[in-house]
mmCIF file of C-alpha atoms and ligand atoms in Angstrom:
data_model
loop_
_atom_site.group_PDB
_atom_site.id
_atom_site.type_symbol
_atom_site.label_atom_id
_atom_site.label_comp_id
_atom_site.label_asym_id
_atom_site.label_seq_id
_atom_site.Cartn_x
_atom_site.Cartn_y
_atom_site.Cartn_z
ATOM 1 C CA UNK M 1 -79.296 15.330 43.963
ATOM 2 C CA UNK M 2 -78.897 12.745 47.162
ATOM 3 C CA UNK M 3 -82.128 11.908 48.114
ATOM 4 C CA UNK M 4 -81.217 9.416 50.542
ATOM 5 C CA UNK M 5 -82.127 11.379 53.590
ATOM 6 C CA UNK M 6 -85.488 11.657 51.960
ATOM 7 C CA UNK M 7 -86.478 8.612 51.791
ATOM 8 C CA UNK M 8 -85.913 7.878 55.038
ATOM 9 C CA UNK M 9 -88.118 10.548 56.016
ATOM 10 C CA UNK M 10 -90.656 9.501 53.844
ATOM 11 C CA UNK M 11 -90.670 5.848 54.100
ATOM 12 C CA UNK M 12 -92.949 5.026 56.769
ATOM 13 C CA UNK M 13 -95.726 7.762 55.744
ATOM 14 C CA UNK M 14 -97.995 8.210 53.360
ATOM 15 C CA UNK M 15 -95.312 9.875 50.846
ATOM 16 C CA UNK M 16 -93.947 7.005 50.350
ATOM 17 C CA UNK M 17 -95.568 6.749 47.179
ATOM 18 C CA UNK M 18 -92.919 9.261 46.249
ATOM 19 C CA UNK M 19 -89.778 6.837 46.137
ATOM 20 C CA UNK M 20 -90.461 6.171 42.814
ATOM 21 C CA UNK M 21 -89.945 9.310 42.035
ATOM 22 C CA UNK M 22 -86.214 10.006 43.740
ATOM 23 C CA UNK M 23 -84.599 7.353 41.630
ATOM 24 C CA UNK M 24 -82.124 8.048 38.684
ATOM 25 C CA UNK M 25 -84.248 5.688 36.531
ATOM 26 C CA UNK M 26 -87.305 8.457 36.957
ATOM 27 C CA UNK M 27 -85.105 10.933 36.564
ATOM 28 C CA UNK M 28 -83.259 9.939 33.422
ATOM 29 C CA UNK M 29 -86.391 9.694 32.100
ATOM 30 C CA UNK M 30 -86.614 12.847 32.190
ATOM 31 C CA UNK M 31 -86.061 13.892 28.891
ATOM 32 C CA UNK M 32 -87.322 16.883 27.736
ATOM 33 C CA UNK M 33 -86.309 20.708 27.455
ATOM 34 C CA UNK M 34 -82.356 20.805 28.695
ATOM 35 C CA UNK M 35 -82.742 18.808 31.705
ATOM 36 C CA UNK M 36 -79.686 15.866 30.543
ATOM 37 C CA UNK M 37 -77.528 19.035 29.763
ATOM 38 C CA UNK M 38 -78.503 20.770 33.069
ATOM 39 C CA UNK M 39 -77.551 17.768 35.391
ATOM 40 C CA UNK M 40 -74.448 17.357 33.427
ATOM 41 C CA UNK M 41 -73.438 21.297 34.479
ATOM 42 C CA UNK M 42 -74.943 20.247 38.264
ATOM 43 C CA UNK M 43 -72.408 17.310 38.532
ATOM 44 C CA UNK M 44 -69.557 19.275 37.258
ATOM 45 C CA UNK M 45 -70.156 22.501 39.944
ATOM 46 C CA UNK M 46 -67.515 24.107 42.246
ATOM 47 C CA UNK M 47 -66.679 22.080 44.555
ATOM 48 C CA UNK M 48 -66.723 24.751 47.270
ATOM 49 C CA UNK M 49 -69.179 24.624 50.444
ATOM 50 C CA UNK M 50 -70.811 26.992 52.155
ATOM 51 C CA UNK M 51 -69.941 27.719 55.797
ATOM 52 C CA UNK M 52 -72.720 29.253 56.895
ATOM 53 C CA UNK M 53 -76.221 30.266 56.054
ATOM 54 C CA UNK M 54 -78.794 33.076 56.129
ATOM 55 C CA UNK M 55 -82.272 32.708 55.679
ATOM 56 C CA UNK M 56 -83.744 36.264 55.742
ATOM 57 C CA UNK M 57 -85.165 38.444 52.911
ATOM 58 C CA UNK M 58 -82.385 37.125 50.715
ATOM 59 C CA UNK M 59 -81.070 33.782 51.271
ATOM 60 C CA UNK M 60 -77.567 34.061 51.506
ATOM 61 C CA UNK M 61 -75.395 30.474 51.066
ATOM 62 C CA UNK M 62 -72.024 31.086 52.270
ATOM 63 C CA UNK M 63 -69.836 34.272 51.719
ATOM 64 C CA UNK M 64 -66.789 35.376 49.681
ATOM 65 C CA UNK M 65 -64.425 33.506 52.843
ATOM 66 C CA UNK M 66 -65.329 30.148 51.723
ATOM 67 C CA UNK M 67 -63.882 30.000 48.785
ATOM 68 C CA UNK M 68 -60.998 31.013 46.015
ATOM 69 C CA UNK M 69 -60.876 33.586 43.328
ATOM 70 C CA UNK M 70 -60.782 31.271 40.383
ATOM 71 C CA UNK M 71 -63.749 29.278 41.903
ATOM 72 C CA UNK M 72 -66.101 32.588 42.697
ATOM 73 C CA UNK M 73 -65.538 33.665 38.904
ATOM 74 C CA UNK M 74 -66.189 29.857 37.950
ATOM 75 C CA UNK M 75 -69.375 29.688 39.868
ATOM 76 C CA UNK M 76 -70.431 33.233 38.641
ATOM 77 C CA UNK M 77 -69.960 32.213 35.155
ATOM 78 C CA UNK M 78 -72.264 29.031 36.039
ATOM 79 C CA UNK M 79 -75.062 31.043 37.577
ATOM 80 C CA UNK M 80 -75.127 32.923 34.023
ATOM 81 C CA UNK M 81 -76.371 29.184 32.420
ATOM 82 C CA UNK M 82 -79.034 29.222 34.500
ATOM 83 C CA UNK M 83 -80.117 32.596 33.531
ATOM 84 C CA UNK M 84 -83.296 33.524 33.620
ATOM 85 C CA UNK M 85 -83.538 33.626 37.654
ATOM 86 C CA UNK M 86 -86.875 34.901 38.247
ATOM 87 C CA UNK M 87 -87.208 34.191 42.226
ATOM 88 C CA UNK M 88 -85.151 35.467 45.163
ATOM 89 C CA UNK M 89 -83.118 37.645 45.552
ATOM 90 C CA UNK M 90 -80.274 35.150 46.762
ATOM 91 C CA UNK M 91 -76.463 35.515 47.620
ATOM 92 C CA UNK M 92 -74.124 32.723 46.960
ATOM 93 C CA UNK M 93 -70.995 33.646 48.598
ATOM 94 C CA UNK M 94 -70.894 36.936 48.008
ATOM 95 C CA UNK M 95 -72.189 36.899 44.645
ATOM 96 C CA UNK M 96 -75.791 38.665 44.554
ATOM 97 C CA UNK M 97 -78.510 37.389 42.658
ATOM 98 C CA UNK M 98 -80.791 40.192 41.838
ATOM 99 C CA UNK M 99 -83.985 38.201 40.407
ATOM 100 C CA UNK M 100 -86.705 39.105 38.609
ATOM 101 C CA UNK M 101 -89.169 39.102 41.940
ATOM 102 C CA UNK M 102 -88.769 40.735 44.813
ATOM 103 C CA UNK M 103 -90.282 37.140 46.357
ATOM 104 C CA UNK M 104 -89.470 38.817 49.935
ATOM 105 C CA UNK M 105 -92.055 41.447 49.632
ATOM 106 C CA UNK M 106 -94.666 38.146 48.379
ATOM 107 C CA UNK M 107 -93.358 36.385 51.574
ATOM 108 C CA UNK M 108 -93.841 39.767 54.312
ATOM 109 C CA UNK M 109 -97.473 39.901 53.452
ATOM 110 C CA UNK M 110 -98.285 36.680 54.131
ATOM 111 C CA UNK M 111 -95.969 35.533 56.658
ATOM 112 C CA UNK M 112 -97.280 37.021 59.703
ATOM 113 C CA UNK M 113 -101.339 36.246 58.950
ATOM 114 C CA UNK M 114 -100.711 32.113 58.347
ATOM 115 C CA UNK M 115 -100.687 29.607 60.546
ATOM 116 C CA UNK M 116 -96.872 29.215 62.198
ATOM 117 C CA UNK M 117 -94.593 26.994 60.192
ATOM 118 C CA UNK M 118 -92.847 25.545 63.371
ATOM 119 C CA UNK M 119 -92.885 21.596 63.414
ATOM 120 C CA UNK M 120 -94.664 21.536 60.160
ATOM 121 C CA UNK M 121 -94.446 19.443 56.929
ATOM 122 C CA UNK M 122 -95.039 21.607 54.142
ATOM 123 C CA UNK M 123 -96.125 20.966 50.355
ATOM 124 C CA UNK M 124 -95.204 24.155 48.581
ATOM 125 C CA UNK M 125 -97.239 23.765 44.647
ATOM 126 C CA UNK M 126 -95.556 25.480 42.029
ATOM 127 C CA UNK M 127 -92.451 26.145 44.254
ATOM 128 C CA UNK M 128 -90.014 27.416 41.480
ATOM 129 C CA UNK M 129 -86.536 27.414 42.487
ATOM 130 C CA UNK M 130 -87.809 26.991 45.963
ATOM 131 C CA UNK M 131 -86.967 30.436 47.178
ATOM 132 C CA UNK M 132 -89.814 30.764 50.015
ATOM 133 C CA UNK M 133 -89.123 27.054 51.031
ATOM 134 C CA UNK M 134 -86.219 28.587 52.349
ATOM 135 C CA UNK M 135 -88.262 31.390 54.249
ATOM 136 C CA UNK M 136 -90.232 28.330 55.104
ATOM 137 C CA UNK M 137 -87.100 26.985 57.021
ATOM 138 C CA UNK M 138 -86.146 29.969 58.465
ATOM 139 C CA UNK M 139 -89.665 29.667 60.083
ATOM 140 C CA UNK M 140 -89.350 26.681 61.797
ATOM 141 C CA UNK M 141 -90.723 24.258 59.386
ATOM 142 C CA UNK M 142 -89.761 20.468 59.892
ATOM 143 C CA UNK M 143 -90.024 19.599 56.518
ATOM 144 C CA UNK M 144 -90.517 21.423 53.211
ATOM 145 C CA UNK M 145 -91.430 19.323 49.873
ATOM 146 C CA UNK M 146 -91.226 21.647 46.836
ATOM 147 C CA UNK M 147 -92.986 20.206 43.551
ATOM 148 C CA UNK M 148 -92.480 22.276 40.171
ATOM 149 C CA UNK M 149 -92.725 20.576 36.705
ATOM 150 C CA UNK M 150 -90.674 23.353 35.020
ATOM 151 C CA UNK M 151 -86.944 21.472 34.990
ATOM 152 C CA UNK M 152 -85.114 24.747 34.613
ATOM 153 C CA UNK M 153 -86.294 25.942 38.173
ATOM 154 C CA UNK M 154 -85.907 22.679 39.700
ATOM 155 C CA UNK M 155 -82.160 22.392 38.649
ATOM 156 C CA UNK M 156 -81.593 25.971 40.009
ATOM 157 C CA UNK M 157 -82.789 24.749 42.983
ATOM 158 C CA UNK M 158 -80.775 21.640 43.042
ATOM 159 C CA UNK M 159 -77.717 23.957 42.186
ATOM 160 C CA UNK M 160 -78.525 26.204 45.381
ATOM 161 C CA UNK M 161 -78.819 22.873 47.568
ATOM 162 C CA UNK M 162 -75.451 21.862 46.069
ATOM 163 C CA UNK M 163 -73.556 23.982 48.075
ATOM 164 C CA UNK M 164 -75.463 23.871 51.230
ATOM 165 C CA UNK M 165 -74.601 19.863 51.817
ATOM 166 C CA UNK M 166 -71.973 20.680 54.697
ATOM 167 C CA UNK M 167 -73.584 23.257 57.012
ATOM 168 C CA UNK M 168 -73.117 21.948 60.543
ATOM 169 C CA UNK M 169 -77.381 21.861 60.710
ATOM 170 C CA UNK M 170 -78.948 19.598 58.112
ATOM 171 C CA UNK M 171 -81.607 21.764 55.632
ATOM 172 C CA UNK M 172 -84.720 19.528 55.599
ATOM 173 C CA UNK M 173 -85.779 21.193 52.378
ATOM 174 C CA UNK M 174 -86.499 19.290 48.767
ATOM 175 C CA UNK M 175 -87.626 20.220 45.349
ATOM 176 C CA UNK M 176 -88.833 17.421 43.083
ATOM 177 C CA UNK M 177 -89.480 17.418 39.648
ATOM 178 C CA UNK M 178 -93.094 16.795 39.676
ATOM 179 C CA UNK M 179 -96.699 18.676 39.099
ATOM 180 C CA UNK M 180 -99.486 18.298 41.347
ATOM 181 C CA UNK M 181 -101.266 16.482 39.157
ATOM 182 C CA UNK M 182 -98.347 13.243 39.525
ATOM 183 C CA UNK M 183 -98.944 12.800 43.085
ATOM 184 C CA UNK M 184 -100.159 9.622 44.435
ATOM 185 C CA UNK M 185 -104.002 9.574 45.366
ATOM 186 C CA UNK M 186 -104.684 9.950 49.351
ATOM 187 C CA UNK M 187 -101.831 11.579 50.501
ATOM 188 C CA UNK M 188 -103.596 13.523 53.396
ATOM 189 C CA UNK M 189 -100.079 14.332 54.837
ATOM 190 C CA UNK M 190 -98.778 18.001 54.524
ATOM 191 C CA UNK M 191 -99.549 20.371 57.577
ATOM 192 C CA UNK M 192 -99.729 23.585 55.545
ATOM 193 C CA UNK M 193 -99.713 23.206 51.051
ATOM 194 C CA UNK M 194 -98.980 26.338 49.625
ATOM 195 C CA UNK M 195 -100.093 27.176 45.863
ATOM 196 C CA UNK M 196 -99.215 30.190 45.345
ATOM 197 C CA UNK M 197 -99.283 31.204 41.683
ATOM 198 C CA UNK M 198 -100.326 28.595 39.980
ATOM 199 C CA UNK M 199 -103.922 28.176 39.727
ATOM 200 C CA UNK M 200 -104.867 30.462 36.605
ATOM 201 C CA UNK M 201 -102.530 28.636 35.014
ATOM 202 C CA UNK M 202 -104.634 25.137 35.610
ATOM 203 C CA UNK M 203 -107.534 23.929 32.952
ATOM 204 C CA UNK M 204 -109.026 23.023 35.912
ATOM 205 C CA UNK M 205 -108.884 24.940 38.708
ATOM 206 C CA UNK M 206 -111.118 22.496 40.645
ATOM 207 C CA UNK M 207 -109.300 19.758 39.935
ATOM 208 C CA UNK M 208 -106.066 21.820 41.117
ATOM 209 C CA UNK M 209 -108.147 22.372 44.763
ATOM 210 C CA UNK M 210 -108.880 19.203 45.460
ATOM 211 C CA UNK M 211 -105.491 18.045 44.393
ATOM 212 C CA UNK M 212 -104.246 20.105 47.165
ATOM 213 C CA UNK M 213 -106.837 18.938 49.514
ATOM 214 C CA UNK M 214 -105.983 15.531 48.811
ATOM 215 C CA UNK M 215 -102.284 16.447 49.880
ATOM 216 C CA UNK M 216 -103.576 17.767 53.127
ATOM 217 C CA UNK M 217 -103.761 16.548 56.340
ATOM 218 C CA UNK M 218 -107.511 16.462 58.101
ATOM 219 C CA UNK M 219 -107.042 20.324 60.065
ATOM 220 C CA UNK M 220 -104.203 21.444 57.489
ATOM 221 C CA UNK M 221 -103.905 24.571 56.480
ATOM 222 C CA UNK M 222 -103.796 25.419 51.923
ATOM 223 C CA UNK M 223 -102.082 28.923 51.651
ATOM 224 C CA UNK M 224 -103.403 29.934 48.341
ATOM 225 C CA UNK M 225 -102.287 32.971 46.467
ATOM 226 C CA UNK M 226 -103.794 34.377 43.046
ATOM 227 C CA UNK M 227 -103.953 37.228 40.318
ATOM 228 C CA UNK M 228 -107.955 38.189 41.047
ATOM 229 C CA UNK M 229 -109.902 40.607 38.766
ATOM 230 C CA UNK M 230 -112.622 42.864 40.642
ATOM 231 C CA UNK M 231 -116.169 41.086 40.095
ATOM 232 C CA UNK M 232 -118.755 39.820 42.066
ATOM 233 C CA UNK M 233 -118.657 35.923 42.808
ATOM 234 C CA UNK M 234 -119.147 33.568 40.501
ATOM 235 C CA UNK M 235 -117.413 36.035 37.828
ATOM 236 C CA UNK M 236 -114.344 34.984 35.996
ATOM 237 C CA UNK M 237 -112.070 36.137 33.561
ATOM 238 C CA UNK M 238 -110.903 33.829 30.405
ATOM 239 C CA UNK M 239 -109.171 35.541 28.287
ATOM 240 C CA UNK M 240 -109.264 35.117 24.755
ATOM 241 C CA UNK M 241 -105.103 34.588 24.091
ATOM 242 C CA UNK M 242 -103.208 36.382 26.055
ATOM 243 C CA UNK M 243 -103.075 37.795 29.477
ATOM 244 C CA UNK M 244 -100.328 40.302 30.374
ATOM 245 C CA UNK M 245 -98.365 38.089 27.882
ATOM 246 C CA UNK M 246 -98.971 34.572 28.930
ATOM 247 C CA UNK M 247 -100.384 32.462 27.380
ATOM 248 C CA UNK M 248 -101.584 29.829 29.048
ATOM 249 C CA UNK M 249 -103.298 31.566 31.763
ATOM 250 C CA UNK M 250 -106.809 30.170 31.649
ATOM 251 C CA UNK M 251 -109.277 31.382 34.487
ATOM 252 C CA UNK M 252 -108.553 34.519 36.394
ATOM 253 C CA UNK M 253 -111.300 34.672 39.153
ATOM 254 C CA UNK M 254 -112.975 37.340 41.393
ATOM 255 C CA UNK M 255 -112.136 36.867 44.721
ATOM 256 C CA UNK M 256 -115.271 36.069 46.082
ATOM 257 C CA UNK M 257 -115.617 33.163 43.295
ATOM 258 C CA UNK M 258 -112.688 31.960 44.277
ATOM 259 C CA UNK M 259 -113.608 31.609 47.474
ATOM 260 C CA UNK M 260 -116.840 29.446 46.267
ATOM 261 C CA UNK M 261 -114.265 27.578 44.513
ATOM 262 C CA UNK M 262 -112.421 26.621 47.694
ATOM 263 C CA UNK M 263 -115.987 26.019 49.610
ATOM 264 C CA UNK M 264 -117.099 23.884 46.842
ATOM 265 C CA UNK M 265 -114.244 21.345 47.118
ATOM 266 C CA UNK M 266 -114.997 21.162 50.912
ATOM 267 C CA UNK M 267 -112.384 23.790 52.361
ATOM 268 C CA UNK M 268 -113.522 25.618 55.064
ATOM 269 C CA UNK M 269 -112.574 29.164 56.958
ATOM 270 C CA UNK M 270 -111.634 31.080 54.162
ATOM 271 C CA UNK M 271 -109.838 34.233 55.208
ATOM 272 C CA UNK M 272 -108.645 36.713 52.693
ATOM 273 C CA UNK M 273 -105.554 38.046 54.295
ATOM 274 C CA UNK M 274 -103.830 39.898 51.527
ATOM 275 C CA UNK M 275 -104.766 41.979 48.676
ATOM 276 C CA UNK M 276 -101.853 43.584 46.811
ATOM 277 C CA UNK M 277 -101.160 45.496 43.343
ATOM 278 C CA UNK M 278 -97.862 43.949 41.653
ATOM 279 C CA UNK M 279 -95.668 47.078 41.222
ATOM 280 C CA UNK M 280 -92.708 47.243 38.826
ATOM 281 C CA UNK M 281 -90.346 47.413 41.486
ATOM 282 C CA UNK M 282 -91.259 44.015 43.155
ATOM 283 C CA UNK M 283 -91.228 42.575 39.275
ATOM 284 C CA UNK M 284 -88.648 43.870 36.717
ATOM 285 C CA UNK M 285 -85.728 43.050 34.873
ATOM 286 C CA UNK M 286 -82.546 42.629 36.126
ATOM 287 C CA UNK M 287 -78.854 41.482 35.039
ATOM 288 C CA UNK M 288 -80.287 37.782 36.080
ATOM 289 C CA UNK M 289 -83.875 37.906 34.456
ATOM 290 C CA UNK M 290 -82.539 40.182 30.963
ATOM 291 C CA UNK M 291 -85.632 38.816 29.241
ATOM 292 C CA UNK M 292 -89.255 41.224 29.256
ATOM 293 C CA UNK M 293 -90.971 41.890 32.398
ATOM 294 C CA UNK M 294 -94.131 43.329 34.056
ATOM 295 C CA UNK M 295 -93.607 46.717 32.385
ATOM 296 C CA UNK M 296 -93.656 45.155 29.445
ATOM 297 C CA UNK M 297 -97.069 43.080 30.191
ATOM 298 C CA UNK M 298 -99.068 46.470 30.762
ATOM 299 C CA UNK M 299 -100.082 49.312 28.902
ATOM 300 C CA UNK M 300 -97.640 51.764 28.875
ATOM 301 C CA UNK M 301 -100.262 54.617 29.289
ATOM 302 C CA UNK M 302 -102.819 53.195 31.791
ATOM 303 C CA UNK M 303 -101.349 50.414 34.094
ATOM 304 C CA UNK M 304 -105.214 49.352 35.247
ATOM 305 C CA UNK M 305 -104.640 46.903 31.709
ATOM 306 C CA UNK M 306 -103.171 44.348 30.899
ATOM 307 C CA UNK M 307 -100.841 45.352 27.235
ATOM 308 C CA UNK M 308 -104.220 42.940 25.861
ATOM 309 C CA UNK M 309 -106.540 45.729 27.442
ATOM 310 C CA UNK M 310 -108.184 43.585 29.891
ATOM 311 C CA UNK M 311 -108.214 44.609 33.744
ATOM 312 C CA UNK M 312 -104.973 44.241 35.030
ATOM 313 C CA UNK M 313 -103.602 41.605 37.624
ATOM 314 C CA UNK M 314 -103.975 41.989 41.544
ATOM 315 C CA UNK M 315 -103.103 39.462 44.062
ATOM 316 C CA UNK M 316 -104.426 37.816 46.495
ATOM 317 C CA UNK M 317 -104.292 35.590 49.432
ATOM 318 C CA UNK M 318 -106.433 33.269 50.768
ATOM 319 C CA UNK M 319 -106.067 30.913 53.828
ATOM 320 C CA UNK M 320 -107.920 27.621 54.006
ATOM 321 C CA UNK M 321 -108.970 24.546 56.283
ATOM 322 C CA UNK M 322 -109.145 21.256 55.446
ATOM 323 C CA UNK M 323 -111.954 19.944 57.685
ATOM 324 C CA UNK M 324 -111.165 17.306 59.934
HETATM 325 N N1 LIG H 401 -94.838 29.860 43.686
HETATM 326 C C1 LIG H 401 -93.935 30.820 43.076
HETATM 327 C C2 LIG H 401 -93.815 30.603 41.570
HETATM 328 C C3 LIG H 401 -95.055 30.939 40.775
HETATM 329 S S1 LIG H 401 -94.826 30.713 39.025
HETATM 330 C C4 LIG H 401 -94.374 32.204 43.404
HETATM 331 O O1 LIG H 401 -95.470 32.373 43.925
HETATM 332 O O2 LIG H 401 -93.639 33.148 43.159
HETATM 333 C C5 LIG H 401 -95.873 29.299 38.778
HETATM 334 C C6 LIG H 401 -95.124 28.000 38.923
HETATM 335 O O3 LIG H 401 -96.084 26.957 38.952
HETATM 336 C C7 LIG H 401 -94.200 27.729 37.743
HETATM 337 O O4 LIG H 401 -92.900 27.488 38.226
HETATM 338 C C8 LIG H 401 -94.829 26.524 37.086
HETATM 339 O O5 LIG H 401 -93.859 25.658 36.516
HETATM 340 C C9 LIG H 401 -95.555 25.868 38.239
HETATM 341 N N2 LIG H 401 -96.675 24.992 37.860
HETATM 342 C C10 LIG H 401 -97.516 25.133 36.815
HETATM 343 N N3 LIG H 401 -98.395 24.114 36.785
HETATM 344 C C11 LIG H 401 -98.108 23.302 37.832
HETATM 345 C C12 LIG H 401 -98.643 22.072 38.311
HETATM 346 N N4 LIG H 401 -99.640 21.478 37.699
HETATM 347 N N5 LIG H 401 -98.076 21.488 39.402
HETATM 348 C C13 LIG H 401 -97.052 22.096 40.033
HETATM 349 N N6 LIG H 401 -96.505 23.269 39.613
HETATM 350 C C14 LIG H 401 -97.014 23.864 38.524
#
């Protein structure tokens, strides 16, 4: 990945206690999980580049016209190594990626109630393969910093930028291998941070709010999304393993607690402006994502539980201020 754009940007603000973080020497560190053998397959892509791109419901990089035979079947055979691909959908010249999530449907309830994207920097937390930072771009944002510590997203993302690197308009979008917890101290920066996904998975879900607040600027906006169970504030699941298969998710709150969270670590204007129900059509498997889905996390004979018998997941999203 060329980061030299990016630290241009970056140099003169507060994120540029972030450079450390875009040289090789941080990233070779990187040792763990497959990462080495990923950036091996990144450096050795099709060479081909996308004319064009579209940044609707799915992202489309280029089409079948920019490139050969031989290389399409190469680069479809490559997209198979990076199996499972759990947000989109995306099209890579022709070739559709039909994800796990339905990330557009996420994306449509939420795009039209936050505060507009145009001119802003955005921190998206959690970002994956940076699938809405895309939508992000498409609304106008200036800017869009992706952070995700889980290396096999990252380098899917760094394979989609790949091919993107000579569109006539430069795509101001990054994803770094990082968790919120690794950025620098007083950052007080990003417009709008998104965390959208994340927080039951934290040990500390207070430390993950005012990690975000600390990435904020003074007036910014936090877009945070969450599975909720029904309870009245200050109630809180934990389960005792599992929940709907995972296991690491740690604190599943009522809505109304976690909007005492948010007031508690100084955020004001909370606005709930989505509640939704996860169906099996926005989350399933596909020919990209062959691995269990959220059928398979809830019971097969009452889909109110979890396959653990606790309440099952609903979503939400809240919208918060930093005060200035
Ligand atoms: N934001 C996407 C993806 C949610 S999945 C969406 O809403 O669809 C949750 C993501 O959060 C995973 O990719 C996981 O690796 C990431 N994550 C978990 N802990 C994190 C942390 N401490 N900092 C940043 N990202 C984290």
């Amino acid at each position: 990945m060329d980061f030299t754009r990016l630290k241009a940007i970056i140099e003169d603000t507060p994120l540029h206690a972030l450079l450390p973080y875009l040289e090789e020497d941080y990233l070779q560190g990187i040792r763990h999980g497959d990462f080495p053998r990923w950036r091996e397959r990144l450096a050795a892509l099709p060479r081909i580049q996308a004319s064009s791109i579209s940044l609707g419901d799915k992202v489309s990089i280029g089409d079948a016209g920019d490139s050969d035979d031989a290389s399409l079947q190469a680069l479809e055979q490559e997209l198979r190594e990076f199996i499972p691909w759990r947000k989109g959908p995306f099209d890579l010249f022709g070739i559709s990626l039909d994800t796990e999530g339905q990330s557009n449907l996420k994306w449509k309830r939420l795009e039209q109630q936050i505060s507009p994207l145009t001119g802003k920097k955005i921190l998206d937390v959690g970002c994956g393969n940076g699938y809405y930072g895309f939508r992000m771009l498409e609304a106008g944002a200036d800017l869009v910093i992706g952070i995700d510590p889980h290396l096999a997203y990252v380098a899917q993302f760094w394979l989609l930028k790949h091919f993107t690197e000579n569109l006539p308009t430069y795509l101001p979008i990054y994803v770094l291998p990082l968790s919120l917890e690794q950025m620098p101290e007083r950052i007080n920066y990003f417009d709008t941070v998104f965390s959208m996904g994340v927080i039951y998975h934290r040990r500390s879900p207070i430390d993950h709010l005012l990690q975000l607040k600390n990435c904020l600027r003074p007036g910014g906006e936090l877009v945070m999304e969450s599975i909720y169970v029904d309870g009245e504030k200050g109630y809180c699941l934990t389960p005792d393993k599992k929940y709907a298969r995972m296991n690491n998710v740690w604190f599943v709150p009522a809505i109304e607690t976690l909007i005492q969270w948010l007031s508690r670590c100084g955020f004001v204007n909370m606005e709930v402006i989505d509640r939704s129900l996860t169906n099996t059509d926005e989350q399933r498997q596909t020919e990209w994502m062959p691995y269990e889905s959220l059928s398979h996390s809830l019971d097969p004979a009452d889909s109110s539980l979890t396959i653990e018998g606790l309440p099952a997941p609903k979503r939400v999203v809240i919208t918060a201020t930093r005060p200035r």
